[in-house]
PDB file of C-alpha atoms in Angstrom:
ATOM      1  CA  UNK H   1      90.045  77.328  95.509  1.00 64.00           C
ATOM      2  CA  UNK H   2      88.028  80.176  93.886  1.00 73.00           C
ATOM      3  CA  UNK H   3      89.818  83.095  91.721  1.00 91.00           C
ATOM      4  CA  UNK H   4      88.961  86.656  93.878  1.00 97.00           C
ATOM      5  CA  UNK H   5      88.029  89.390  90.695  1.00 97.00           C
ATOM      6  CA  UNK H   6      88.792  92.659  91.776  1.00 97.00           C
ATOM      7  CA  UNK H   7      86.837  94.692  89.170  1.00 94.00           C
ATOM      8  CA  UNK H   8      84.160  93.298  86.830  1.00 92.00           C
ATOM      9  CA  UNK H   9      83.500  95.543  83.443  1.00 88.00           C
ATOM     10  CA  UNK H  10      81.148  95.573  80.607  1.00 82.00           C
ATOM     11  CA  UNK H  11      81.296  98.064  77.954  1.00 74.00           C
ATOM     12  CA  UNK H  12      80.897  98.080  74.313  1.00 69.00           C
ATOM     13  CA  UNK H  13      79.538  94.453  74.500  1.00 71.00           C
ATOM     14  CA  UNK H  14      82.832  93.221  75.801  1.00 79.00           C
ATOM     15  CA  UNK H  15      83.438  91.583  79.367  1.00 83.00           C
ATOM     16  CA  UNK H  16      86.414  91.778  81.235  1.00 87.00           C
ATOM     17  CA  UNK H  17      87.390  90.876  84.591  1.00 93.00           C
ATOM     18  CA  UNK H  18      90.350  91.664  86.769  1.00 95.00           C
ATOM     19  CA  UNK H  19      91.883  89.522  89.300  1.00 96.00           C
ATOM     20  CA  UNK H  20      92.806  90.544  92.519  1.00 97.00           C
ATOM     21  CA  UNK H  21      96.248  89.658  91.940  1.00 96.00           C
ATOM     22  CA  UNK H  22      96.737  91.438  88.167  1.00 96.00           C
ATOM     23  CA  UNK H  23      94.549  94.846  90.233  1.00 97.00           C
ATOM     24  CA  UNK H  24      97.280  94.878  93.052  1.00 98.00           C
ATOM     25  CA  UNK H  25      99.770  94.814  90.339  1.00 96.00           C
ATOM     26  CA  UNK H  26      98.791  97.416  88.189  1.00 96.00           C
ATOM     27  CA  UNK H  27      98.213 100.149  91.500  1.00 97.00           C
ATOM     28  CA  UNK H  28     101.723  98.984  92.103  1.00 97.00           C
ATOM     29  CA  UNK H  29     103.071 100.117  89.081  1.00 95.00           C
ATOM     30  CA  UNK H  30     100.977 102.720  89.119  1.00 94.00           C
ATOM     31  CA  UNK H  31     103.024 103.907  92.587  1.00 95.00           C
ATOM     32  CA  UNK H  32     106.323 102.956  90.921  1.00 92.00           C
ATOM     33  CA  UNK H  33     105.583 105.305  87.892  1.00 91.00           C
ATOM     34  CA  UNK H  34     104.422 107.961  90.234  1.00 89.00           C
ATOM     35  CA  UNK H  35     107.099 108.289  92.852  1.00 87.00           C
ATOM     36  CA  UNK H  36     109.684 109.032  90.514  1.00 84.00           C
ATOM     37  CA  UNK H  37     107.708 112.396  89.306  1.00 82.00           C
ATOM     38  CA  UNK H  38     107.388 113.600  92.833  1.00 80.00           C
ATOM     39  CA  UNK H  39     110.213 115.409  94.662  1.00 72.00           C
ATOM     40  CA  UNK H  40     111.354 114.180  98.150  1.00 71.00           C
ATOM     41  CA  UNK H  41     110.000 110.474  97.826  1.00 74.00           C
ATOM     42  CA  UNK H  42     113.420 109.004  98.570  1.00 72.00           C
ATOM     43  CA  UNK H  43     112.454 107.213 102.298  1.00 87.00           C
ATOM     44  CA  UNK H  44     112.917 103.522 101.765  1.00 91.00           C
ATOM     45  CA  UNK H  45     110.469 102.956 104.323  1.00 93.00           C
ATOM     46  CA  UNK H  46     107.489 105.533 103.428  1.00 94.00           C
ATOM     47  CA  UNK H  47     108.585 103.958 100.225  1.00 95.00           C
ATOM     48  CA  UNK H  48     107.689  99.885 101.349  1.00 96.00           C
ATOM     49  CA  UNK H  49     104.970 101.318 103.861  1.00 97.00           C
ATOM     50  CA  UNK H  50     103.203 102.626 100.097  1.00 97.00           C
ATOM     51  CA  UNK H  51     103.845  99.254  98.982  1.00 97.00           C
ATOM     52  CA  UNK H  52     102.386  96.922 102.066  1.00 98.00           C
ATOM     53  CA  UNK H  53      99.456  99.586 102.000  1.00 98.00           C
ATOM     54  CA  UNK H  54      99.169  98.724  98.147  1.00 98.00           C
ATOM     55  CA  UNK H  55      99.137  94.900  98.395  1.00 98.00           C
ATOM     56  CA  UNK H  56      97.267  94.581 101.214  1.00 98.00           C
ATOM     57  CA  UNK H  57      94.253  97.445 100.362  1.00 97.00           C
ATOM     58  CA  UNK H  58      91.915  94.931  98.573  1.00 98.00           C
ATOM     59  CA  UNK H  59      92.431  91.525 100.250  1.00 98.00           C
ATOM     60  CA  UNK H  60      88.850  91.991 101.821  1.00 98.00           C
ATOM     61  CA  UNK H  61      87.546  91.216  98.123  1.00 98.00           C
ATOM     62  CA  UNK H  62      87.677  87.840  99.406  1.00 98.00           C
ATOM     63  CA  UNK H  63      84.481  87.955 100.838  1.00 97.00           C
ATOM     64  CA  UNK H  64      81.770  86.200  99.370  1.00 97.00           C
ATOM     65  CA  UNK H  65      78.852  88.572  99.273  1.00 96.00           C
ATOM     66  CA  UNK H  66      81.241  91.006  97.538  1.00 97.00           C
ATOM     67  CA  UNK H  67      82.619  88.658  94.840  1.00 96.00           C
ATOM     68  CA  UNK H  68      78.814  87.101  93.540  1.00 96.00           C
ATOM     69  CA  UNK H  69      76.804  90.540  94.529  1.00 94.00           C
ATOM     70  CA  UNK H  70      79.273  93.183  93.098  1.00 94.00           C
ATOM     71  CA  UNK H  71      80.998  91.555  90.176  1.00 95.00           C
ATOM     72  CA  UNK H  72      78.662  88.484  89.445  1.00 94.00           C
ATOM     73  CA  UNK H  73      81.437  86.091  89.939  1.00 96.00           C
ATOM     74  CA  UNK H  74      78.955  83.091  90.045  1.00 94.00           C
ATOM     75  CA  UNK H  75      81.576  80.569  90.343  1.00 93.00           C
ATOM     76  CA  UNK H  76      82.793  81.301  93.887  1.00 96.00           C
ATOM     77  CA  UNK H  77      82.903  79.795  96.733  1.00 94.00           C
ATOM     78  CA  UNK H  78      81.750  80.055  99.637  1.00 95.00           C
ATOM     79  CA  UNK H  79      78.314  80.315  98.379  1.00 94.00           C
ATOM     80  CA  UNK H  80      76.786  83.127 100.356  1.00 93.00           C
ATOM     81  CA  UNK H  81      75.450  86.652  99.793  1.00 92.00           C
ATOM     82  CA  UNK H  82      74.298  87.327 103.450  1.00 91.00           C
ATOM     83  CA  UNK H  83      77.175  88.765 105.543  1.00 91.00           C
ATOM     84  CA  UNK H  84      77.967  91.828 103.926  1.00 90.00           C
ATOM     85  CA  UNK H  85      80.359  94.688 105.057  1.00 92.00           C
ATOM     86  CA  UNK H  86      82.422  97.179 102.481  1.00 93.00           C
ATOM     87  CA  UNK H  87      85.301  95.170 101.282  1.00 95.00           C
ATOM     88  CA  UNK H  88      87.849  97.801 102.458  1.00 95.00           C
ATOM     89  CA  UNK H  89      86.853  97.067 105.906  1.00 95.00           C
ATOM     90  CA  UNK H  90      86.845  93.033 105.839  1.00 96.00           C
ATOM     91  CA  UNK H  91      90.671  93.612 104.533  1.00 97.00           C
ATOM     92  CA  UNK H  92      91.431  94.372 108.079  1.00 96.00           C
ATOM     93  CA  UNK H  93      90.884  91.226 109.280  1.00 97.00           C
ATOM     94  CA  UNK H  94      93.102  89.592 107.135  1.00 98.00           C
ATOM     95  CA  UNK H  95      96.306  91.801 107.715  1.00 97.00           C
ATOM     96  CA  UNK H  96      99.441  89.618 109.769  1.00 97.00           C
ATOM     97  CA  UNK H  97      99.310  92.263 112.614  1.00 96.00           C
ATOM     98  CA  UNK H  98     102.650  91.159 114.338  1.00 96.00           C
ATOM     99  CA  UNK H  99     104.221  90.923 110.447  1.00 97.00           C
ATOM    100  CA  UNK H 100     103.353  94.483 109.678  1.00 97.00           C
ATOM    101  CA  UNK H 101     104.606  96.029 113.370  1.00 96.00           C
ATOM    102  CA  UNK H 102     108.099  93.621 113.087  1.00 96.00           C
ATOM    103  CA  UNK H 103     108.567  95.318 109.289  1.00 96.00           C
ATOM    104  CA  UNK H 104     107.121  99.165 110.405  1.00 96.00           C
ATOM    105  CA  UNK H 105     106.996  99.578 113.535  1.00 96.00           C
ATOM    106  CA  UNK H 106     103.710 100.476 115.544  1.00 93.00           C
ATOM    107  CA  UNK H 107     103.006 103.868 114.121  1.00 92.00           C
ATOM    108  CA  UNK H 108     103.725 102.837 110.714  1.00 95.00           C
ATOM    109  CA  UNK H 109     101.465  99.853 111.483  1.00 96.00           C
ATOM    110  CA  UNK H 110      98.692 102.450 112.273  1.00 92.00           C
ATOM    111  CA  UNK H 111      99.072 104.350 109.176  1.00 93.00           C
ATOM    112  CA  UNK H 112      99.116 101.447 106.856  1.00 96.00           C
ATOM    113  CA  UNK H 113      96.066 100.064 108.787  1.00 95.00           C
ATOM    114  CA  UNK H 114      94.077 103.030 108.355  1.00 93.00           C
ATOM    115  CA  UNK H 115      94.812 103.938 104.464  1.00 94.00           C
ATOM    116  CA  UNK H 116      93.963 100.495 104.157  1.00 96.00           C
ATOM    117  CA  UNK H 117      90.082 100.317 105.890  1.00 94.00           C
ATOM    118  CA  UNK H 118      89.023 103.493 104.575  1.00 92.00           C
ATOM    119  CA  UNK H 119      90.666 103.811 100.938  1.00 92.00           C
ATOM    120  CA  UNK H 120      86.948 103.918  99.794  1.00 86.00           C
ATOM    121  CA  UNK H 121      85.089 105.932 102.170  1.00 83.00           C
ATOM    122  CA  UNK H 122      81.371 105.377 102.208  1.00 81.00           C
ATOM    123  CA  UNK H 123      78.450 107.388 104.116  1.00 81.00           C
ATOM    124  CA  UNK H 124      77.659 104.043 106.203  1.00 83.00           C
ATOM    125  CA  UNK H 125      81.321 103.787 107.576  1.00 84.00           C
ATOM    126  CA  UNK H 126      80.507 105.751 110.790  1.00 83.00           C
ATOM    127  CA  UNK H 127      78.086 103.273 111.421  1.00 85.00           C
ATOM    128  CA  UNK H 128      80.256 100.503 111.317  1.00 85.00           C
ATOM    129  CA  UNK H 129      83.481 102.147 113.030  1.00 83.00           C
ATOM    130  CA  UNK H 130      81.090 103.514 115.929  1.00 79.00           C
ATOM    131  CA  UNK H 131      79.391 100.004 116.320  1.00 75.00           C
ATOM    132  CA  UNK H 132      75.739 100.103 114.877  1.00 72.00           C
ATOM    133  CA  UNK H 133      75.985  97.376 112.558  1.00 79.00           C
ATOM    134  CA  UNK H 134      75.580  94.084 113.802  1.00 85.00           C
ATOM    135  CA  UNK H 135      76.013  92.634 110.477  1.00 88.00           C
ATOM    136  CA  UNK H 136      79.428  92.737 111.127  1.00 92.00           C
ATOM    137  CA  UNK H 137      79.321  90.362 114.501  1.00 93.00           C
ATOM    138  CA  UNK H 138      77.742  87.871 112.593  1.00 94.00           C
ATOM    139  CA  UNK H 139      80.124  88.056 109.522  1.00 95.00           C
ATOM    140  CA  UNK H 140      82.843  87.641 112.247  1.00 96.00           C
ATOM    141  CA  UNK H 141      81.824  84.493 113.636  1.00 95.00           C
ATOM    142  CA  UNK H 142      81.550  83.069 110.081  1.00 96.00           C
ATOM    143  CA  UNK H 143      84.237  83.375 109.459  1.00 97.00           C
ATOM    144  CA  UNK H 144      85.471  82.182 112.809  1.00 95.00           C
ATOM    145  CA  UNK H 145      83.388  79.702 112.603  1.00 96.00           C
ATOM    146  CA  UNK H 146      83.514  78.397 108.922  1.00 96.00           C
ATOM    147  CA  UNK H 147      84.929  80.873 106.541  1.00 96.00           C
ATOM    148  CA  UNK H 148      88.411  81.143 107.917  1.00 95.00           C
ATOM    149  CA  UNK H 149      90.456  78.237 106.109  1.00 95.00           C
ATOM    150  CA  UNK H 150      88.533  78.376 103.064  1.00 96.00           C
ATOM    151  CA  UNK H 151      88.975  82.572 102.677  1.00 97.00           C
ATOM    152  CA  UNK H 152      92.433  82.395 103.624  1.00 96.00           C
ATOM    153  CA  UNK H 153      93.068  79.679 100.923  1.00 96.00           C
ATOM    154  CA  UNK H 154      92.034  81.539  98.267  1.00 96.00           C
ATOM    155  CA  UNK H 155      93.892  84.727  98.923  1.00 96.00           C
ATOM    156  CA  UNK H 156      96.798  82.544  99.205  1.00 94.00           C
ATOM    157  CA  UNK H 157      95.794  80.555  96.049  1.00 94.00           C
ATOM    158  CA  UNK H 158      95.039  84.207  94.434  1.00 95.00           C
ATOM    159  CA  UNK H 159      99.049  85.491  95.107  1.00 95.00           C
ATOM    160  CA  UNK H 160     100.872  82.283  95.891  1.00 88.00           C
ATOM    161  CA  UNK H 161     102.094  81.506  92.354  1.00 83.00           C
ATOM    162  CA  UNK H 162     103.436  85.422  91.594  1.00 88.00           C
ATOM    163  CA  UNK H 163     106.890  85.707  92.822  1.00 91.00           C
ATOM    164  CA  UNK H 164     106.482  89.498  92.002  1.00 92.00           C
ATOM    165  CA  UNK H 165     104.469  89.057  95.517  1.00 95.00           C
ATOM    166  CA  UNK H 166     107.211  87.168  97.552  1.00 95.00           C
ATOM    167  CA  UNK H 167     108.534  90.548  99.923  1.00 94.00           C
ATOM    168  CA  UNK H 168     104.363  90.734 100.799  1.00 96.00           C
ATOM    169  CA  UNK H 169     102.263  87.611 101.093  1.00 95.00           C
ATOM    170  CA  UNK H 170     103.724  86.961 104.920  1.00 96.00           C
ATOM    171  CA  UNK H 171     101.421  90.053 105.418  1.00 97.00           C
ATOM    172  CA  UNK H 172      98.235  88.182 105.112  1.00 97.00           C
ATOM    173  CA  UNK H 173      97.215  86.192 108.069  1.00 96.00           C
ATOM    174  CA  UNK H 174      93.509  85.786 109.183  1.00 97.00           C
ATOM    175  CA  UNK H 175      93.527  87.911 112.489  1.00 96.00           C
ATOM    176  CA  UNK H 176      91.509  85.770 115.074  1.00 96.00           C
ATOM    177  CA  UNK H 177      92.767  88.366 117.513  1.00 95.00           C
ATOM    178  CA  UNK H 178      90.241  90.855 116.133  1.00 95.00           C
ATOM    179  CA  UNK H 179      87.387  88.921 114.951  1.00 95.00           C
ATOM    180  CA  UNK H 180      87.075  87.342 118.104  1.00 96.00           C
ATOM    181  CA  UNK H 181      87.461  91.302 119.849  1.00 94.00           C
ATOM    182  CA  UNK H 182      84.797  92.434 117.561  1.00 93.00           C
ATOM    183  CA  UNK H 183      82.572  89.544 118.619  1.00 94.00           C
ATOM    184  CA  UNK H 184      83.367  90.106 122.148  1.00 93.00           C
ATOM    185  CA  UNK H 185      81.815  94.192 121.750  1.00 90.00           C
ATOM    186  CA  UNK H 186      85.593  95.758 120.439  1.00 90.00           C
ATOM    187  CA  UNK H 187      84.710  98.550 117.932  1.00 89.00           C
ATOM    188  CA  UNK H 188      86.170  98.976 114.587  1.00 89.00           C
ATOM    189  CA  UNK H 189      87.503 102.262 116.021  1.00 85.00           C
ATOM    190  CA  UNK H 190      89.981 100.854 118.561  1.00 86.00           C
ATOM    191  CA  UNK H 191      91.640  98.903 115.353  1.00 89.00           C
ATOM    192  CA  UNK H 192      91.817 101.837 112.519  1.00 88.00           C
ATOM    193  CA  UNK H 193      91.331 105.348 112.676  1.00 82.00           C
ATOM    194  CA  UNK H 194      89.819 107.199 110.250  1.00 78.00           C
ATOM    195  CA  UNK H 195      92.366 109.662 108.456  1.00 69.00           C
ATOM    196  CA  UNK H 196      90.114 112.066 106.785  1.00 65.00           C
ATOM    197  CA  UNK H 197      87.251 113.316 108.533  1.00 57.00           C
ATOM    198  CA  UNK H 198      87.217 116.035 111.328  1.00 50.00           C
ATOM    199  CA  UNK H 199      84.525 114.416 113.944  1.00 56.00           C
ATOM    200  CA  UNK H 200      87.573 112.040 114.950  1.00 53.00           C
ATOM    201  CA  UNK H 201      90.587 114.514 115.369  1.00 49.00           C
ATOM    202  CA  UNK H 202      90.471 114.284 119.490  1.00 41.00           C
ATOM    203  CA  UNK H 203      91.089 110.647 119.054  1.00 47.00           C
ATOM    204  CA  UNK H 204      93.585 110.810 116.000  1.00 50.00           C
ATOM    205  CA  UNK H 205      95.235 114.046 116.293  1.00 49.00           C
ATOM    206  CA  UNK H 206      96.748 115.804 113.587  1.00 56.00           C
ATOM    207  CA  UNK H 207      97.791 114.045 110.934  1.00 60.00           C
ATOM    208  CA  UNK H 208     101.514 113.516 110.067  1.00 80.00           C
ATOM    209  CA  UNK H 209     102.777 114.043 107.076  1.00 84.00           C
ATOM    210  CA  UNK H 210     103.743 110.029 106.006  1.00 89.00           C
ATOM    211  CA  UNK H 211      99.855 109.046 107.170  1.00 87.00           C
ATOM    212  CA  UNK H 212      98.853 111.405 104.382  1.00 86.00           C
ATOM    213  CA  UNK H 213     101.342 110.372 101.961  1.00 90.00           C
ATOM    214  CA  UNK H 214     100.200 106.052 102.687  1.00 93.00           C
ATOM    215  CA  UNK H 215      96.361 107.223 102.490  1.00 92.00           C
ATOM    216  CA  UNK H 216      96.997 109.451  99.581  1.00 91.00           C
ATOM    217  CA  UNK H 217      98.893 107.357  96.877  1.00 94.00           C
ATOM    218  CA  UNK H 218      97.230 104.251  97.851  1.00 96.00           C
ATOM    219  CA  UNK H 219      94.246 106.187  96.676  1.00 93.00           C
ATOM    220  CA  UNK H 220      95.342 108.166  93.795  1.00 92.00           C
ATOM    221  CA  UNK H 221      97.238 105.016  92.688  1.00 95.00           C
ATOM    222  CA  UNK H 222      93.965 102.437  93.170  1.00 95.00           C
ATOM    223  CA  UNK H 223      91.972 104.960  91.122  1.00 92.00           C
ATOM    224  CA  UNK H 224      94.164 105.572  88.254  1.00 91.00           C
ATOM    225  CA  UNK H 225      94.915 101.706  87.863  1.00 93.00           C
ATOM    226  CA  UNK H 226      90.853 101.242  88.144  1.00 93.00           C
ATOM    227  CA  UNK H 227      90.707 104.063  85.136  1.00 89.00           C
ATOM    228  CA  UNK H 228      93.977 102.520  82.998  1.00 90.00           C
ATOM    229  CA  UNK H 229      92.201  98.860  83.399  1.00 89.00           C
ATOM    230  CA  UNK H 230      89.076 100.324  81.964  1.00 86.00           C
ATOM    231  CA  UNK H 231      89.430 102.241  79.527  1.00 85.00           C
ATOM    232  CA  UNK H 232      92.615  99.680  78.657  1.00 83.00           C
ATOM    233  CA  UNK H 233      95.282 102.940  78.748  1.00 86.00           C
ATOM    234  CA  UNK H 234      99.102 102.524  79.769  1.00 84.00           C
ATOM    235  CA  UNK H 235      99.743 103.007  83.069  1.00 84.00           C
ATOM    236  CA  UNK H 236     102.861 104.895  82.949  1.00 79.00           C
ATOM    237  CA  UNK H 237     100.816 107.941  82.016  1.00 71.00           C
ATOM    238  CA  UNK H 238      99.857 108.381  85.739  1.00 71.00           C
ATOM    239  CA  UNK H 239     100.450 112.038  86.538  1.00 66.00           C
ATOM    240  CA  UNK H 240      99.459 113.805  89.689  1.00 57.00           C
ATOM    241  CA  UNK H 241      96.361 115.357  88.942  1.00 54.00           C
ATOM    242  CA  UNK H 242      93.765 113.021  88.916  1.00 46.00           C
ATOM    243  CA  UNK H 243      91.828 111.136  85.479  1.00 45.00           C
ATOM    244  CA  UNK H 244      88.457 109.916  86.926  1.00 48.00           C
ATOM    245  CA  UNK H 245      86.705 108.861  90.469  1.00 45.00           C
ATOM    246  CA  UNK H 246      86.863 105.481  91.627  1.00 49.00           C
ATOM    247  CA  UNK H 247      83.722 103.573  91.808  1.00 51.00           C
ATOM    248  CA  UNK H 248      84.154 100.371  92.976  1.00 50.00           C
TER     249      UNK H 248
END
């Protein structure tokens, strides 16, 4: 099986890489430093829904296009840079649906889902939630089709040895149900909502107030880690105002 790199960096003629597992790690004790400097973070279940958000935000690094186009990682397998989606996006298809709604219920299912997909947020998104790419059919039935068992080993090869992961690796399951819907003409749209921008409030609604806390420290959590595994900083000194964008 192939190790999954979450971030690739180069500077001051040193090379570093990240794996998925050490990334998902660090933005989780990014969110353990963090919640005890904010003030009425004591739900046990916003708390884990944080958490499953956390582990499960970067799984769709798995894909191949991402791992040899984005961070050069020449040595993995499969061998293909063709199907291409954003990485945030494939990790939906890799999320143990009935897990996550037995643990959360269905709304917290929805929330987690959706800080999950669009945790990046890229000008080309619409596109794909509102079904103009047709890239992402045919990465669908590759992975259908081919991808499926050798994908889903290495994510399990990638977090299967870390017992720090035990309480979350039942969350990853390859989710047939939905590749085979988006196949079959299902839009990404009827499987995540977008939580930020206005043009979909009539089918979101307004946002509740745990759907912005998931979205929002998975992302302020993902970026400081990013910025502490760069520049090689502690990452206890997460604070609540922000260091530096996220990139990648």
């Amino acid at each position: 099986m192939a190790k999954i790199w979450a971030k690739a960096y180069e500077k001051d003629q040193e090379k570093r890489r990240i794996f998925l597992s050490q990334h998902t790690l660090d933005v989780m004790n990014a969110f353990d430093v963090l919640r005890e400097k904010v003030k009425n973070m004591n739900s046990d279940k916003l708390n884990k829904a944080i958490n499953a958000a956390i582990f499960l935000h970067d799984v769709g690094k798995v894909l191949p296009s991402f791992q040899l186009k984005a961070l050069g990682n020449k040595e993995y397998e499969p061998q293909d840079v063709v199907f291409e989606i954003p990485h945030s996006l494939f990790s939906l298809f890799w999320i143990n649906q009935d897990e996550l709604k037995k643990e959360f219920g269905e709304e917290y299912f929805n929330f987690i889902i959706s800080a999950v997909a669009y945790h990046h947020w890229r000008n080309n998104f619409d596109d794909y939630i509102l079904d103009r790419k047709k890239n992402l059919i045919k990465l669908c039935q590759k992975v259908k089709d081919e991808w499926q068992s050798n994908l889903l080993g290495n994510l399990e090869e990638e977090f299967g040895t870390n017992s720090e992961f035990d309480t979350y690796k039942s969350y990853i399951k390859l989710n047939t149900k939905w590749l085979e819907g988006i196949i079959n003409g299902r839009k990404l749209m009827d499987l995540a909502i977008p939580p930020y921008k206005f043009d979909y409030f009539p089918i979101r609604g307004e946002l509740k107030k745990d759907w912005i806390f998931i979205a929002g420290f998975l992302q302020r959590c993902d970026h400081f880690a990013s910025w502490c595994e760069e520049e090689k900083e502690e990452i206890d000194k997460i604070e609540i105002e922000q260091e530096k964008p996220e990139e990648v």
